Structures are given as structure tokens and as C-alpha cells.
Short mmCIF file of C-alpha atoms in Angstrom, two decimals:
data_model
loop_
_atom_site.label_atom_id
_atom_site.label_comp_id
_atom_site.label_asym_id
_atom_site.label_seq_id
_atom_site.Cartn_x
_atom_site.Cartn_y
_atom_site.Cartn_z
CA UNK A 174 -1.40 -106.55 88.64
CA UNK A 175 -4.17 -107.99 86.62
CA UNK A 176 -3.40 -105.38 83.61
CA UNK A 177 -0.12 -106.45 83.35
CA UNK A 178 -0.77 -110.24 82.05
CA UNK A 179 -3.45 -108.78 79.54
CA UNK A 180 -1.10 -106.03 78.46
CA UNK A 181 1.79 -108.59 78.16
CA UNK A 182 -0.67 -110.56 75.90
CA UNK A 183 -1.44 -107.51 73.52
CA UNK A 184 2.23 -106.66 73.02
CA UNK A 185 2.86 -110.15 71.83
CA UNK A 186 0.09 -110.10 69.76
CA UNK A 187 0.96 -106.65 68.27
CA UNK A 188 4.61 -108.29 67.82
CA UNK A 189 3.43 -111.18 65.81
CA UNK A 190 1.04 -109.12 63.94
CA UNK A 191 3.55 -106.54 62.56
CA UNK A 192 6.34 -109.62 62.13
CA UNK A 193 3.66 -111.42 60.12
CA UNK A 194 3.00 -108.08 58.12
CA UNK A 195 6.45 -107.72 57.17
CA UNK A 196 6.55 -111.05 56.38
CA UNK A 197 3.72 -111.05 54.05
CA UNK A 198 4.56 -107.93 52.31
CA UNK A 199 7.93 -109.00 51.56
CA UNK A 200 7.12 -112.59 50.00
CA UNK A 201 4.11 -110.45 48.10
CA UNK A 202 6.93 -108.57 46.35
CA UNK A 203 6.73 -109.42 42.44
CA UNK A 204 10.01 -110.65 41.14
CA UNK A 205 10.80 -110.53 37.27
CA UNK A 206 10.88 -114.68 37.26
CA UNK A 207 7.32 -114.68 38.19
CA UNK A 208 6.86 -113.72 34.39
CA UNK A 209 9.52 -116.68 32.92
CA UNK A 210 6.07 -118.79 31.38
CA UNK A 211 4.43 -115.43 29.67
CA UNK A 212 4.14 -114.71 25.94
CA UNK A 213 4.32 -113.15 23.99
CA UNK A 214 8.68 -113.36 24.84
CA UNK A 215 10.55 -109.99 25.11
CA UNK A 216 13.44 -109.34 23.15
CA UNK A 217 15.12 -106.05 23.51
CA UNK A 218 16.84 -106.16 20.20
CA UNK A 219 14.10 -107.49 18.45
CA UNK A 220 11.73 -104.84 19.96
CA UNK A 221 13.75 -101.64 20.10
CA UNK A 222 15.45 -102.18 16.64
CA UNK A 223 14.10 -99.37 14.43
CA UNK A 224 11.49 -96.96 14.88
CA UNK A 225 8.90 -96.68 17.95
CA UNK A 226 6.86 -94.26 19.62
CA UNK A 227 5.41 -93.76 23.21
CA UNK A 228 3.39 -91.43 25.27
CA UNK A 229 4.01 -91.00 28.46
CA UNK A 230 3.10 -88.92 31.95
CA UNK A 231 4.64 -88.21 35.24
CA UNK A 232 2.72 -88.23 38.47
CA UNK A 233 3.69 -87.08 41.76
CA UNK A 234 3.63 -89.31 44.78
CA UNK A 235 0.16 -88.27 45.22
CA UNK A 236 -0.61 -89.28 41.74
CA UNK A 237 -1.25 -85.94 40.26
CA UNK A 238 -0.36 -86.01 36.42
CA UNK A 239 2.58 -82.91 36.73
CA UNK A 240 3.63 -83.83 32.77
CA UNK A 241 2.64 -85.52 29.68
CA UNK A 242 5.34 -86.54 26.46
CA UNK A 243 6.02 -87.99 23.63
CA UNK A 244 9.47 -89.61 22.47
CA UNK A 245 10.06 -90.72 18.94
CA UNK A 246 12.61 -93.22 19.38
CA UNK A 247 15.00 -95.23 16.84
CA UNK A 248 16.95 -98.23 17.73
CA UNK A 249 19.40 -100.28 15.67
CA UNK A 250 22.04 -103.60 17.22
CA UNK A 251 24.87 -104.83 15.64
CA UNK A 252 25.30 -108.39 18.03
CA UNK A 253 24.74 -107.82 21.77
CA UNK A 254 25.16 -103.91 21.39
CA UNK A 255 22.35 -101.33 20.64
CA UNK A 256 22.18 -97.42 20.57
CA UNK A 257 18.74 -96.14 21.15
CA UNK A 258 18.21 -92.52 20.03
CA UNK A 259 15.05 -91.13 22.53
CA UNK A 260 13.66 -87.56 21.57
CA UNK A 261 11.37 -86.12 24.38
CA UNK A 262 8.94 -83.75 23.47
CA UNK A 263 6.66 -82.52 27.08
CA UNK A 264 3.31 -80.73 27.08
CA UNK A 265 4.74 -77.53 27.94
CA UNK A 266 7.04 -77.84 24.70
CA UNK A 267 10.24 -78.88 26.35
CA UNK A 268 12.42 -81.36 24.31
CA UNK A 269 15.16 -83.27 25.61
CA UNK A 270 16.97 -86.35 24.58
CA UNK A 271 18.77 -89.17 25.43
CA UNK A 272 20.89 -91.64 23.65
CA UNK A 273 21.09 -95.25 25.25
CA UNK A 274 23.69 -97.74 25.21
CA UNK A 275 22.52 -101.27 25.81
CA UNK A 276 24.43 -104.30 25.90
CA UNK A 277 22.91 -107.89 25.59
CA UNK A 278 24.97 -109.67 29.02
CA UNK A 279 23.26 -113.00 28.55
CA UNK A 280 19.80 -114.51 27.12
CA UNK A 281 18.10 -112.49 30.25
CA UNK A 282 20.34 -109.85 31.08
CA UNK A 283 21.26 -105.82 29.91
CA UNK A 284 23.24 -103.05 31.02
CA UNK A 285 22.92 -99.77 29.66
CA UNK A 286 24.18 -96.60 29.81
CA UNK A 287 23.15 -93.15 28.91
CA UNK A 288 24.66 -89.60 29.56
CA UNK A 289 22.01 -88.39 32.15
CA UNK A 290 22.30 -91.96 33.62
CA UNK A 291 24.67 -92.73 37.00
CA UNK A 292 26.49 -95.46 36.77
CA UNK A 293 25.18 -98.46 34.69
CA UNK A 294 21.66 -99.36 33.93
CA UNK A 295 20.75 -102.70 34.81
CA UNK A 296 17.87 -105.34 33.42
CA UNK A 297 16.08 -108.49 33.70
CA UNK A 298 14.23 -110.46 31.04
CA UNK A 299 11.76 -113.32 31.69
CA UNK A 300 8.85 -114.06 29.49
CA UNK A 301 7.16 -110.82 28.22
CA UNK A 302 8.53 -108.70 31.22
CA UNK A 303 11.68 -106.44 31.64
CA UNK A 304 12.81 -105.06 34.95
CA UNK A 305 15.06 -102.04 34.31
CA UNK A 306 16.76 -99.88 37.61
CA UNK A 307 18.94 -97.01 37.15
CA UNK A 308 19.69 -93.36 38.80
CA UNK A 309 18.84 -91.02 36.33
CA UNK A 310 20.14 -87.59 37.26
CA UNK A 311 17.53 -84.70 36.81
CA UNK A 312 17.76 -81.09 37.48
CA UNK A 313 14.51 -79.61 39.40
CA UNK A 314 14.63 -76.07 40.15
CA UNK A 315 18.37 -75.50 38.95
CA UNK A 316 19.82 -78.46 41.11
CA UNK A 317 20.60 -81.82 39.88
CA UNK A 318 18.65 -84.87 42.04
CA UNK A 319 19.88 -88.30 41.57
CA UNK A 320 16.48 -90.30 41.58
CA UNK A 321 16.25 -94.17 41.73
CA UNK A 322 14.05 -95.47 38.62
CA UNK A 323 12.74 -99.20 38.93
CA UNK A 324 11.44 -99.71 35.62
CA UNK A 325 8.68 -102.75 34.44
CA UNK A 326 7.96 -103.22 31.16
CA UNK A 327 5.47 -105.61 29.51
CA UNK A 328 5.11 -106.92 26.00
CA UNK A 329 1.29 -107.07 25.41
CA UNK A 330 1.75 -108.42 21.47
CA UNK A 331 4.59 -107.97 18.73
CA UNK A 332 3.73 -103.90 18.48
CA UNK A 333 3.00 -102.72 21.93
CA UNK A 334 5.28 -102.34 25.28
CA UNK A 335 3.30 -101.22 28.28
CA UNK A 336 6.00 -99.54 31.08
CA UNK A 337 5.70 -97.88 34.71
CA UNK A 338 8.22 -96.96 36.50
CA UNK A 339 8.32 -96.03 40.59
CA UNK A 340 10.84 -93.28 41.27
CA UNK A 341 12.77 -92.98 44.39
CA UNK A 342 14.68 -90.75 46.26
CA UNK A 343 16.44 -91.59 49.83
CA UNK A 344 14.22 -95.01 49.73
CA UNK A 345 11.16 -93.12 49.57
CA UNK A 346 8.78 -93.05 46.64
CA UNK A 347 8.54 -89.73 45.13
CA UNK A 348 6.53 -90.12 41.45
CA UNK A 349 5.57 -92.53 38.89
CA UNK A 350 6.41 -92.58 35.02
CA UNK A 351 3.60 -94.58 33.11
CA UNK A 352 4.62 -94.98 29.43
CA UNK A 353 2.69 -96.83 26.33
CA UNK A 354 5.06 -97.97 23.69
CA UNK A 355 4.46 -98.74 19.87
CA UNK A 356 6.92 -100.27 17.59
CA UNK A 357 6.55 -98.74 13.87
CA UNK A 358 6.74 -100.26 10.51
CA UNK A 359 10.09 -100.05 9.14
CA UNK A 360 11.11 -97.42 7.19
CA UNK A 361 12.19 -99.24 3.31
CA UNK A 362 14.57 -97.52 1.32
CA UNK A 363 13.71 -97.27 -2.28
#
């Protein structure tokens, strides 16, 4: 009988441990607003109008590197709409591309749209930082996957976006994309 009191004890100790676990990790969870007060301020139409480049990898859960790219991109906006040409080009000499559709919602908030993408693209501006969740649809091994991408991008100066992305599948992580944007000069007519 004397075990049961101290056992007792440890359950409710075990209890409040894992409660204040949860509890913890879910108010450590970053939220786009925490970045409202940084500079230099995003601006997707400011930044993605015109030419940039990026290089890029994708890791496995594990965090082995499984591919490496390049995308020459060009944007242009007329108002709250943009169309932003991406051309992929992987280590293994794979190209692919992707043409987005943005559309400026607000002073902090886009939707976009893309053929490969499910649904509607959805992001959140504050300060230097864009959070940017979609399901892009890949095909691995001949069948298509519909994988969760939770995108964060920050503005580091005028020239150069810094992005990585945690993908998901059935609520369970399954890679990362880490991606290093640089805005080019324009291209002048003469």
C-alpha cells in the first residue's frame, strides 16, 4: 500500500510535466507578427519585380542534401497582381518550371496560385518576414504526392531573400527546402 501514494505522486508529476511541455512548445511557436518591428520591410512586388536568382537544396528529414538547383526567375505587377516566371535547373540536369500568380489581398496579405500548386497559396507579411503555405503536388517515383510546404522568407537587405521551407506530409515532417535569393539589376533597354 505504501507504493501506491508514491506512484500516485509520479503520475501527477509526469502529468504536469508533459502538460507543461505542450504548453511550452506551443507558446515557443514563432508567429509571422513576431517580425512586424524588423527592417529592412518586405515587399513582394517591390522584391520579385524583375529579374532574381536563387540556389537552393533539398534535404530529407534526416537532413541529407538529396538535390541542389538553381532558378532564374522574372517577375513583373501591374497593381496588386504579379506573374512570376521560375525556371528550375537541378544538379542532375533536370529543369522544370513554374509560373506563379500572386495577388496583393491587403498591405500584409497574398494568395497565389501556380499549376503544380493545390488550391491557393497563402501569405503573411510583417517586417522583413513572409510566411508562405501551400500543397505543392510532386510526382516521386511515377505517383503524384500532395506535400504541405510552410514557407519563411527573410529580407536580409534590398538584394538578398533568405527562405526555408519545412515540408509535410500526413502532419509529419518529411524534408526541408533551404533557398538563397538575389534580386538582379534591371535589365535597360537601349
Amino acid at each position: 500500500m505504501l507504493a501506491s501514494p508514491l506512484i500516485s505522486r509520479l503520475r501527477a508529476v509526469l502529468v504536469a510535466t508533459i502538460f507543461v511541455g505542450i504548453a511550452f512548445l506551443s507558446g515557443c511557436a514563432a508567429k509571422v507578427s513576431d517580425y512586424e518591428g524588423e527592417s529592412p520591410q518586405l515587399d513582394l512586388r517591390e522584391y520579385f519585380n524583375g529579374p532574381v536568382r536563387a540556389w537552393g537544396m533539398v534535404q530529407d528529414r534526416n537532413g541529407k542534401v538529396l538535390r541542389r538547383f538553381e532558378v532564374e526567375m522574372d517577375g513583373r505587377w501591374e497593381g496588386d497582381t504579379g506573374v512570376v516566371e521560375e525556371d528550375f535547373t537541378f544538379n542532375d540536369g533536370e529543369t522544370q518550371r513554374r509560373v506563379w500568380t500572386f495577388r496583393r489581398i491587403d498591405d500584409g496579405r497574398y494568395t497565389g496560385t501556380a499549376d503544380d500548386v493545390v488550391g491557393e497559396a497563402t501569405g503573411e507579411i510583417y517586417g522583413n518576414a513572409l510566411r508562405w503555405q501551400y500543397v505543392l503536388e510532386i510526382e516521386v517515383d511515377g505517383r503524384s504526392w500532395n506535400i504541405n510546404f510552410d514557407d519563411w522568407m527573410y529580407l536580409l537587405d534590398a538584394q538578398t531573400l533568405f527562405n526555408r521551407t519545412v515540408m509535410k506530409k500526413f502532419g509529419l515532417r518529411v524534408g526541408e527546402v533551404t533557398l538563397f535569393f538575389l534580386k538582379q539589376p534591371a535589365v535597360r533597354g537601349g
